[in-house]
PDB file of C-alpha atoms and ligand atoms in Angstrom:
ATOM      1  CA  MET Z   1       0.075  -0.036  -0.116  1.00  0.00           C
ATOM      2  CA  ARG Z   2       1.211   3.194  -0.924  1.00  0.00           C
ATOM      3  CA  PHE Z   3       0.587   6.824   0.757  1.00  0.00           C
ATOM      4  CA  GLU Z   4       1.062   9.979  -0.646  1.00  0.00           C
ATOM      5  CA  ALA Z   5       0.285  13.478   0.990  1.00  0.00           C
ATOM      6  CA  LEU Z   6      -0.171  16.358  -0.778  1.00  0.00           C
ATOM      7  CA  SER Z   7       0.590  19.273   1.845  1.00  0.00           C
ATOM      8  CA  VAL Z   8       2.091  23.312   2.375  1.00  0.00           C
ATOM      9  CA  PHE Z   9       4.026  21.188   5.150  1.00  0.00           C
ATOM     10  CA  PRO Z  10       5.444  18.036   3.740  1.00  0.00           C
ATOM     11  CA  GLU Z  11       7.748  17.749   6.964  1.00  0.00           C
ATOM     12  CA  PHE Z  12       4.647  17.250   9.296  1.00  0.00           C
ATOM     13  CA  PHE Z  13       4.569  13.536   8.799  1.00  0.00           C
ATOM     14  CA  ASP Z  14       7.895  11.971   9.164  1.00  0.00           C
ATOM     15  CA  SER Z  15       8.069  11.669  12.945  1.00  0.00           C
ATOM     16  CA  TYR Z  16       4.542  10.264  13.641  1.00  0.00           C
ATOM     17  CA  LEU Z  17       5.008   7.401  10.570  1.00  0.00           C
ATOM     18  CA  ASP Z  18       8.689   6.173  11.566  1.00  0.00           C
ATOM     19  CA  MET Z  19       7.744   6.026  15.254  1.00  0.00           C
ATOM     20  CA  SER Z  20       6.403   2.822  17.113  1.00  0.00           C
ATOM     21  CA  ILE Z  21       4.086   0.299  14.858  1.00  0.00           C
ATOM     22  CA  MET Z  22       3.584   2.843  12.106  1.00  0.00           C
ATOM     23  CA  GLY Z  23       7.823   3.175  11.906  1.00  0.00           C
ATOM     24  CA  ARG Z  24       8.452  -0.737  12.549  1.00  0.00           C
ATOM     25  CA  ALA Z  25       5.724  -1.342   9.416  1.00  0.00           C
ATOM     26  CA  ARG Z  26       7.237   1.403   7.511  1.00  0.00           C
ATOM     27  CA  LYS Z  27      10.467   0.059   7.982  1.00  0.00           C
ATOM     28  CA  ARG Z  28       9.230  -3.687   6.878  1.00  0.00           C
ATOM     29  CA  SER Z  29       7.611  -2.086   3.481  1.00  0.00           C
ATOM     30  CA  VAL Z  30       4.002  -2.897   4.827  1.00  0.00           C
ATOM     31  CA  PHE Z  31       3.356   0.625   3.875  1.00  0.00           C
ATOM     32  CA  GLU Z  32       5.145   3.332   1.616  1.00  0.00           C
ATOM     33  CA  PHE Z  33       4.854   6.933   2.542  1.00  0.00           C
ATOM     34  CA  VAL Z  34       5.465   9.911   0.128  1.00  0.00           C
ATOM     35  CA  ALA Z  35       5.025  13.564   0.938  1.00  0.00           C
ATOM     36  CA  HIS Z  36       4.566  15.962  -1.822  1.00  0.00           C
ATOM     37  CA  ASP Z  37       4.980  20.011  -1.537  1.00  0.00           C
ATOM     38  CA  LEU Z  38       2.378  21.953  -2.750  1.00  0.00           C
ATOM     39  CA  ARG Z  39       4.225  24.814  -3.404  1.00  0.00           C
ATOM     40  CA  SER Z  40       6.080  22.821  -6.156  1.00  0.00           C
ATOM     41  CA  TRP Z  41       3.124  23.224  -8.512  1.00  0.00           C
ATOM     42  CA  THR Z  42       3.094  27.251  -7.911  1.00  0.00           C
ATOM     43  CA  HIS Z  43       4.971  29.632 -10.421  1.00  0.00           C
ATOM     44  CA  ASP Z  44       5.379  32.894  -8.788  1.00  0.00           C
ATOM     45  CA  ARG Z  45       7.757  33.828  -6.761  1.00  0.00           C
ATOM     46  CA  HIS Z  46       6.054  33.502  -3.637  1.00  0.00           C
ATOM     47  CA  ASN Z  47       5.155  30.228  -4.255  1.00  0.00           C
ATOM     48  CA  THR Z  48       1.509  30.975  -3.376  1.00  0.00           C
ATOM     49  CA  VAL Z  49      -1.132  28.661  -2.717  1.00  0.00           C
ATOM     50  CA  ASP Z  50      -4.070  30.542  -1.267  1.00  0.00           C
ATOM     51  CA  ASP Z  51      -5.697  33.980  -2.018  1.00  0.00           C
ATOM     52  CA  SER Z  52      -9.138  35.953  -0.753  1.00  0.00           C
ATOM     53  CA  PRO Z  53     -12.422  34.885  -1.347  1.00  0.00           C
ATOM     54  CA  PHE Z  54     -14.836  36.240  -4.164  1.00  0.00           C
ATOM     55  CA  GLY Z  55     -17.747  37.841  -2.666  1.00  0.00           C
ATOM     56  CA  GLY Z  56     -15.391  38.692   0.549  1.00  0.00           C
ATOM     57  CA  GLY Z  57     -15.189  36.824   4.150  1.00  0.00           C
ATOM     58  CA  GLN Z  58     -12.716  35.544   6.308  1.00  0.00           C
ATOM     59  CA  GLY Z  59      -9.540  34.221   5.827  1.00  0.00           C
ATOM     60  CA  MET Z  60      -7.870  32.863   2.490  1.00  0.00           C
ATOM     61  CA  LEU Z  61      -8.690  29.713   0.249  1.00  0.00           C
ATOM     62  CA  MET Z  62      -6.124  27.177  -1.167  1.00  0.00           C
ATOM     63  CA  LYS Z  63      -6.242  28.180  -5.304  1.00  0.00           C
ATOM     64  CA  PRO Z  64      -7.053  25.934  -7.380  1.00  0.00           C
ATOM     65  CA  ALA Z  65      -4.165  25.921  -9.741  1.00  0.00           C
ATOM     66  CA  PRO Z  66      -1.687  24.713  -7.943  1.00  0.00           C
ATOM     67  CA  LEU Z  67      -4.038  21.819  -6.715  1.00  0.00           C
ATOM     68  CA  PHE Z  68      -4.845  20.699 -10.077  1.00  0.00           C
ATOM     69  CA  GLU Z  69      -1.824  20.617 -11.424  1.00  0.00           C
ATOM     70  CA  ALA Z  70      -0.309  18.682  -8.610  1.00  0.00           C
ATOM     71  CA  ILE Z  71      -2.709  16.156  -8.159  1.00  0.00           C
ATOM     72  CA  GLU Z  72      -2.826  15.554 -12.388  1.00  0.00           C
ATOM     73  CA  ASP Z  73       0.662  15.379 -11.897  1.00  0.00           C
ATOM     74  CA  ILE Z  74       1.268  13.005  -9.581  1.00  0.00           C
ATOM     75  CA  SER Z  75      -2.014  11.271 -10.667  1.00  0.00           C
ATOM     76  CA  SER Z  76       0.116  11.057 -13.585  1.00  0.00           C
ATOM     77  CA  ARG Z  77       3.249   9.263 -12.131  1.00  0.00           C
ATOM     78  CA  GLY Z  78       3.619   5.390 -11.418  1.00  0.00           C
ATOM     79  CA  GLU Z  79       1.761   2.154 -12.482  1.00  0.00           C
ATOM     80  CA  ALA Z  80      -1.806   3.023 -10.917  1.00  0.00           C
ATOM     81  CA  ARG Z  81      -3.599   6.009 -10.649  1.00  0.00           C
ATOM     82  CA  PRO Z  82      -4.401   7.113  -6.765  1.00  0.00           C
ATOM     83  CA  HIS Z  83      -7.308   7.244  -5.139  1.00  0.00           C
ATOM     84  CA  VAL Z  84      -7.618  10.348  -4.437  1.00  0.00           C
ATOM     85  CA  VAL Z  85      -9.133  11.735  -0.734  1.00  0.00           C
ATOM     86  CA  PHE Z  86     -10.027  15.515   0.239  1.00  0.00           C
ATOM     87  CA  PHE Z  87     -10.854  16.483   4.259  1.00  0.00           C
ATOM     88  CA  SER Z  88     -13.637  18.276   4.927  1.00  0.00           C
ATOM     89  CA  PRO Z  89     -16.277  18.834   7.706  1.00  0.00           C
ATOM     90  CA  CYS Z  90     -18.546  18.159   4.630  1.00  0.00           C
ATOM     91  CA  GLY Z  91     -17.594  15.124   3.584  1.00  0.00           C
ATOM     92  CA  ARG Z  92     -18.840  11.147   4.653  1.00  0.00           C
ATOM     93  CA  PRO Z  93     -17.796  10.569   8.461  1.00  0.00           C
ATOM     94  CA  TYR Z  94     -14.924   8.224   8.569  1.00  0.00           C
ATOM     95  CA  CYS Z  95     -15.138   5.523  10.740  1.00  0.00           C
ATOM     96  CA  GLN Z  96     -14.007   2.104  10.775  1.00  0.00           C
ATOM     97  CA  ALA Z  97     -15.374   0.368   7.747  1.00  0.00           C
ATOM     98  CA  VAL Z  98     -14.072   3.583   5.627  1.00  0.00           C
ATOM     99  CA  ALA Z  99     -10.802   2.454   7.191  1.00  0.00           C
ATOM    100  CA  GLU Z 100     -11.613  -1.229   5.992  1.00  0.00           C
ATOM    101  CA  GLU Z 101     -12.712  -0.020   2.469  1.00  0.00           C
ATOM    102  CA  LEU Z 102      -9.426   2.405   2.205  1.00  0.00           C
ATOM    103  CA  SER Z 103      -7.334  -0.747   3.053  1.00  0.00           C
ATOM    104  CA  HIS Z 104      -7.946  -2.698  -0.300  1.00  0.00           C
ATOM    105  CA  LYS Z 105      -7.222   0.501  -2.262  1.00  0.00           C
ATOM    106  CA  ASN Z 106      -2.956  -0.212  -3.601  1.00  0.00           C
ATOM    107  CA  ARG Z 107      -2.555   4.053  -3.656  1.00  0.00           C
ATOM    108  CA  ILE Z 108      -4.186   6.718  -2.128  1.00  0.00           C
ATOM    109  CA  LEU Z 109      -3.199  10.338  -2.589  1.00  0.00           C
ATOM    110  CA  LEU Z 110      -4.224  12.589   0.487  1.00  0.00           C
ATOM    111  CA  VAL Z 111      -4.873  15.861  -0.102  1.00  0.00           C
ATOM    112  CA  CYS Z 112      -4.573  18.472   3.146  1.00  0.00           C
ATOM    113  CA  GLY Z 113      -6.533  21.861   2.705  1.00  0.00           C
ATOM    114  CA  ARG Z 114      -5.270  24.841   4.623  1.00  0.00           C
ATOM    115  CA  TYR Z 115      -6.295  28.325   5.972  1.00  0.00           C
ATOM    116  CA  GLU Z 116     -10.322  28.823   5.347  1.00  0.00           C
ATOM    117  CA  GLY Z 117     -10.749  25.958   2.749  1.00  0.00           C
ATOM    118  CA  MET Z 118     -10.657  25.595  -0.857  1.00  0.00           C
ATOM    119  CA  ASP Z 119     -11.921  26.938  -4.204  1.00  0.00           C
ATOM    120  CA  GLU Z 120     -14.932  24.999  -5.036  1.00  0.00           C
ATOM    121  CA  ARG Z 121     -13.799  23.671  -8.007  1.00  0.00           C
ATOM    122  CA  ALA Z 122     -10.936  21.624  -6.751  1.00  0.00           C
ATOM    123  CA  TYR Z 123     -13.043  18.942  -4.776  1.00  0.00           C
ATOM    124  CA  GLU Z 124     -13.944  17.768  -8.612  1.00  0.00           C
ATOM    125  CA  LEU Z 125     -10.628  15.909  -8.384  1.00  0.00           C
ATOM    126  CA  ALA Z 126     -11.639  13.735  -5.121  1.00  0.00           C
ATOM    127  CA  ASP Z 127     -12.824  10.399  -5.724  1.00  0.00           C
ATOM    128  CA  ASP Z 128     -13.879  10.638  -1.970  1.00  0.00           C
ATOM    129  CA  ILE Z 129     -14.360  13.564   0.935  1.00  0.00           C
ATOM    130  CA  VAL Z 130     -13.920  12.438   4.294  1.00  0.00           C
ATOM    131  CA  SER Z 131     -14.760  14.393   7.828  1.00  0.00           C
ATOM    132  CA  MET Z 132     -13.346  13.333  10.841  1.00  0.00           C
ATOM    133  CA  GLY Z 133     -15.690  14.666  13.008  1.00  0.00           C
ATOM    134  CA  ASP Z 134     -18.469  17.498  13.823  1.00  0.00           C
ATOM    135  CA  TYR Z 135     -15.562  19.902  14.605  1.00  0.00           C
ATOM    136  CA  VAL Z 136     -12.941  22.118  12.789  1.00  0.00           C
ATOM    137  CA  LEU Z 137      -9.355  21.303  12.175  1.00  0.00           C
ATOM    138  CA  THR Z 138      -6.830  23.707  10.976  1.00  0.00           C
ATOM    139  CA  GLY Z 139      -5.330  21.526   8.361  1.00  0.00           C
ATOM    140  CA  GLY Z 140      -6.090  18.383   6.691  1.00  0.00           C
ATOM    141  CA  GLU Z 141      -2.654  16.502   7.515  1.00  0.00           C
ATOM    142  CA  LEU Z 142      -3.873  15.568  11.247  1.00  0.00           C
ATOM    143  CA  ALA Z 143      -6.916  14.133   9.369  1.00  0.00           C
ATOM    144  CA  ALA Z 144      -4.524  12.436   6.648  1.00  0.00           C
ATOM    145  CA  LEU Z 145      -2.440  11.072   9.512  1.00  0.00           C
ATOM    146  CA  CYS Z 146      -5.616   9.578  11.288  1.00  0.00           C
ATOM    147  CA  VAL Z 147      -6.503   7.910   7.936  1.00  0.00           C
ATOM    148  CA  ILE Z 148      -2.979   6.314   7.806  1.00  0.00           C
ATOM    149  CA  ASP Z 149      -2.482   4.959  11.111  1.00  0.00           C
ATOM    150  CA  SER Z 150      -6.071   3.347  11.382  1.00  0.00           C
ATOM    151  CA  VAL Z 151      -5.543   1.938   7.744  1.00  0.00           C
ATOM    152  CA  VAL Z 152      -2.431   0.705   8.128  1.00  0.00           C
ATOM    153  CA  ARG Z 153      -3.381  -1.548  11.308  1.00  0.00           C
ATOM    154  CA  LEU Z 154      -5.874  -3.092   9.324  1.00  0.00           C
ATOM    155  CA  LEU Z 155      -3.187  -4.190   6.523  1.00  0.00           C
ATOM    156  CA  PRO Z 156      -1.240  -8.007   6.846  1.00  0.00           C
ATOM    157  CA  GLY Z 157       2.014  -7.499   9.129  1.00  0.00           C
ATOM    158  CA  ALA Z 158       1.427  -3.878  10.560  1.00  0.00           C
ATOM    159  CA  LEU Z 159       0.833  -5.326  13.947  1.00  0.00           C
ATOM    160  CA  GLY Z 160       3.112  -7.959  16.002  1.00  0.00           C
ATOM    161  CA  ASP Z 161      -0.153 -10.098  16.243  1.00  0.00           C
ATOM    162  CA  GLU Z 162      -2.434 -11.055  13.482  1.00  0.00           C
ATOM    163  CA  MET Z 163      -5.261 -11.041  15.902  1.00  0.00           C
ATOM    164  CA  SER Z 164      -5.250  -7.672  17.067  1.00  0.00           C
ATOM    165  CA  ALA Z 165      -6.960  -5.162  14.949  1.00  0.00           C
ATOM    166  CA  LYS Z 166      -9.705  -8.424  14.694  1.00  0.00           C
ATOM    167  CA  ASP Z 167     -10.363  -7.796  18.851  1.00  0.00           C
ATOM    168  CA  GLU Z 168     -10.969  -3.969  18.721  1.00  0.00           C
ATOM    169  CA  SER Z 169     -13.280  -1.452  18.664  1.00  0.00           C
ATOM    170  CA  PHE Z 170     -15.708  -1.427  15.863  1.00  0.00           C
ATOM    171  CA  SER Z 171     -14.134  -4.528  14.260  1.00  0.00           C
ATOM    172  CA  ASP Z 172     -17.678  -6.135  15.307  1.00  0.00           C
ATOM    173  CA  GLY Z 173     -19.968  -3.043  15.229  1.00  0.00           C
ATOM    174  CA  LEU Z 174     -18.942  -3.125  19.348  1.00  0.00           C
ATOM    175  CA  LEU Z 175     -16.909  -1.353  21.733  1.00  0.00           C
ATOM    176  CA  GLU Z 176     -14.081  -3.043  22.913  1.00  0.00           C
ATOM    177  CA  TYR Z 177     -14.399  -5.142  26.273  1.00  0.00           C
ATOM    178  CA  ALA Z 178     -12.385  -3.621  29.739  1.00  0.00           C
ATOM    179  CA  GLN Z 179      -8.915  -5.118  29.783  1.00  0.00           C
ATOM    180  CA  TYR Z 180      -6.659  -5.379  33.181  1.00  0.00           C
ATOM    181  CA  THR Z 181      -3.113  -5.899  33.737  1.00  0.00           C
ATOM    182  CA  ARG Z 182      -1.102  -6.713  37.266  1.00  0.00           C
ATOM    183  CA  PRO Z 183      -1.792  -6.325  40.012  1.00  0.00           C
ATOM    184  CA  ALA Z 184      -4.892  -8.215  40.843  1.00  0.00           C
ATOM    185  CA  VAL Z 185      -6.362  -6.019  42.952  1.00  0.00           C
ATOM    186  CA  PHE Z 186      -5.375  -1.949  42.869  1.00  0.00           C
ATOM    187  CA  ARG Z 187      -6.177   0.683  45.793  1.00  0.00           C
ATOM    188  CA  GLY Z 188      -8.657  -1.919  46.702  1.00  0.00           C
ATOM    189  CA  ARG Z 189     -10.245  -2.668  43.336  1.00  0.00           C
ATOM    190  CA  ALA Z 190     -10.283  -5.908  42.129  1.00  0.00           C
ATOM    191  CA  VAL Z 191      -9.813  -7.253  38.663  1.00  0.00           C
ATOM    192  CA  PRO Z 192     -13.097  -9.324  37.952  1.00  0.00           C
ATOM    193  CA  GLU Z 193     -12.619 -13.164  39.345  1.00  0.00           C
ATOM    194  CA  VAL Z 194     -13.315 -14.865  35.884  1.00  0.00           C
ATOM    195  CA  LEU Z 195     -10.370 -13.142  34.166  1.00  0.00           C
ATOM    196  CA  LEU Z 196      -7.976 -14.732  36.603  1.00  0.00           C
ATOM    197  CA  SER Z 197      -9.973 -18.291  36.097  1.00  0.00           C
ATOM    198  CA  GLY Z 198      -8.093 -19.913  33.259  1.00  0.00           C
ATOM    199  CA  ASN Z 199     -11.449 -20.936  31.868  1.00  0.00           C
ATOM    200  CA  HIS Z 200     -11.339 -19.537  28.200  1.00  0.00           C
ATOM    201  CA  ALA Z 201     -15.093 -19.720  27.308  1.00  0.00           C
ATOM    202  CA  ALA Z 202     -16.075 -18.119  30.367  1.00  0.00           C
ATOM    203  CA  VAL Z 203     -13.488 -15.392  29.578  1.00  0.00           C
ATOM    204  CA  ASP Z 204     -14.809 -14.989  25.860  1.00  0.00           C
ATOM    205  CA  ALA Z 205     -18.231 -14.582  27.434  1.00  0.00           C
ATOM    206  CA  TRP Z 206     -17.609 -11.702  29.982  1.00  0.00           C
ATOM    207  CA  ARG Z 207     -15.949 -10.063  26.987  1.00  0.00           C
ATOM    208  CA  ARG Z 208     -18.658 -10.416  24.955  1.00  0.00           C
ATOM    209  CA  ARG Z 209     -21.484  -8.981  27.666  1.00  0.00           C
ATOM    210  CA  ASN Z 210     -18.957  -6.303  28.896  1.00  0.00           C
ATOM    211  CA  ALA Z 211     -18.455  -4.918  25.288  1.00  0.00           C
ATOM    212  CA  ILE Z 212     -22.511  -5.070  25.356  1.00  0.00           C
ATOM    213  CA  GLU Z 213     -22.577  -3.159  28.682  1.00  0.00           C
ATOM    214  CA  ARG Z 214     -19.710  -0.877  27.708  1.00  0.00           C
ATOM    215  CA  THR Z 215     -21.403  -0.230  24.096  1.00  0.00           C
ATOM    216  CA  ALA Z 216     -25.169   0.413  25.356  1.00  0.00           C
ATOM    217  CA  ARG Z 217     -23.045   2.890  27.938  1.00  0.00           C
ATOM    218  CA  TRP Z 218     -21.067   5.035  25.847  1.00  0.00           C
ATOM    219  CA  ARG Z 219     -22.365   4.531  22.228  1.00  0.00           C
ATOM    220  CA  PRO Z 220     -25.857   2.923  22.158  1.00  0.00           C
ATOM    221  CA  ASP Z 221     -26.228   4.290  18.591  1.00  0.00           C
ATOM    222  CA  LEU Z 222     -23.946   1.271  17.568  1.00  0.00           C
ATOM    223  CA  LEU Z 223     -26.517  -0.970  18.918  1.00  0.00           C
ATOM    224  CA  GLU Z 224     -28.722  -0.505  16.888  1.00  0.00           C
ATOM    225  CA  VAL Z 225     -26.518  -2.154  13.809  1.00  0.00           C
ATOM    226  CA  ALA Z 226     -24.690  -4.377  15.617  1.00  0.00           C
ATOM    227  CA  GLU Z 227     -24.864  -8.052  14.889  1.00  0.00           C
ATOM    228  CA  LEU Z 228     -26.668  -9.970  18.326  1.00  0.00           C
ATOM    229  CA  THR Z 229     -28.452 -12.749  18.897  1.00  0.00           C
ATOM    230  CA  ASP Z 230     -31.655 -12.787  20.576  1.00  0.00           C
ATOM    231  CA  GLU Z 231     -30.557 -13.392  23.795  1.00  0.00           C
ATOM    232  CA  GLU Z 232     -27.948 -10.863  23.479  1.00  0.00           C
ATOM    233  CA  ARG Z 233     -30.121  -8.094  21.959  1.00  0.00           C
ATOM    234  CA  ALA Z 234     -32.404  -8.351  25.263  1.00  0.00           C
ATOM    235  CA  PHE Z 235     -29.071  -7.898  27.130  1.00  0.00           C
ATOM    236  CA  ALA Z 236     -28.408  -4.761  24.962  1.00  0.00           C
ATOM    237  CA  GLU Z 237     -31.845  -3.570  25.689  1.00  0.00           C
ATOM    238  CA  ARG Z 238     -31.975  -4.053  29.655  1.00  0.00           C
ATOM    239  CA  SER Z 239     -28.243  -2.471  29.691  1.00  0.00           C
ATOM    240  CA  MET Z 240     -29.502   0.613  28.127  1.00  0.00           C
ATOM    241  CA  ARG Z 241     -32.684   0.959  30.240  1.00  0.00           C
ATOM    242  CA  GLU Z 242     -30.483   0.752  33.717  1.00  0.00           C
ATOM    243  CA  GLU Z 243     -27.799   3.354  32.027  1.00  0.00           C
ATOM    244  CA  ARG Z 244     -31.155   5.723  31.379  1.00  0.00           C
ATOM    245  CA  GLN Z 245     -32.051   5.125  35.025  1.00  0.00           C
TER     246      GLN Z 245
HETATM  247  N1  ADE T   1     -10.913  20.404   7.964  1.00  0.00           N
HETATM  248  C1  ADE T   1     -11.714  20.907   9.090  1.00  0.00           C
HETATM  249  N2  ADE T   1     -11.844  20.336  10.171  1.00  0.00           N
HETATM  250  C2  ADE T   1     -12.320  19.184   9.126  1.00  0.00           C
HETATM  251  C3  ADE T   1     -12.619  17.521   9.543  1.00  0.00           C
HETATM  252  N3  ADE T   1     -13.657  17.596  11.190  1.00  0.00           N
HETATM  253  N4  ADE T   1     -12.975  16.502   8.990  1.00  0.00           N
HETATM  254  C4  ADE T   1     -11.890  16.933   7.753  1.00  0.00           C
HETATM  255  N5  ADE T   1     -11.553  17.750   7.366  1.00  0.00           N
HETATM  256  C5  ADE T   1     -11.286  18.889   8.135  1.00  0.00           C
END
């Protein structure tokens, strides 16, 4: 999998992508990453990428020409055209299902906006527009890192333990169950007995119920679409009623 970013801060990405799990996966060629400097596709002395909005208003917009030239040029390189992702609060909400979908692409170009947004005509170049949530970021770079991180951990060989991405929150439509490590009693709070029992079936059953309880508490909206047995659904509804009391 090859990720590319188009940004006015191409130096932003490496410190994160060379660290920890991302760094190891990158070294092992689980993914490649290249950042392109948008200013390389400007033609004036000041390498201008922004301008004021027609009709007035606050702030500056990214000009269409450098974006068009950069995306056309980058897309024409290499064997496969990239899947071009733009970021905007107006995009489709990013979630684990979108990360899964993107994990099947070979090449992704993440276009990072800055300033107050982009000239609307630039969005014609997008194959996908993604929102990271109902809040406003100063630029798309953080959003791009969120996408890279969440997609890379789904790629074969990225995590040491092949199972660990399968057990995580959202992978089965539920939040992840609670986990504990030593000591078994900390400041008077004991770890649930069953986790110390060595009975794997009982541990699995406890984890499933705990995931449903936690989802009922923190994200009841997820339970509407989660795949549950009739018994689990009844338990989920009981848990939600208890939460409301
Ligand atoms: N740009 C600014 N805010 C954003 C958000 N919430 N998601 C994606 N792109 C953005």
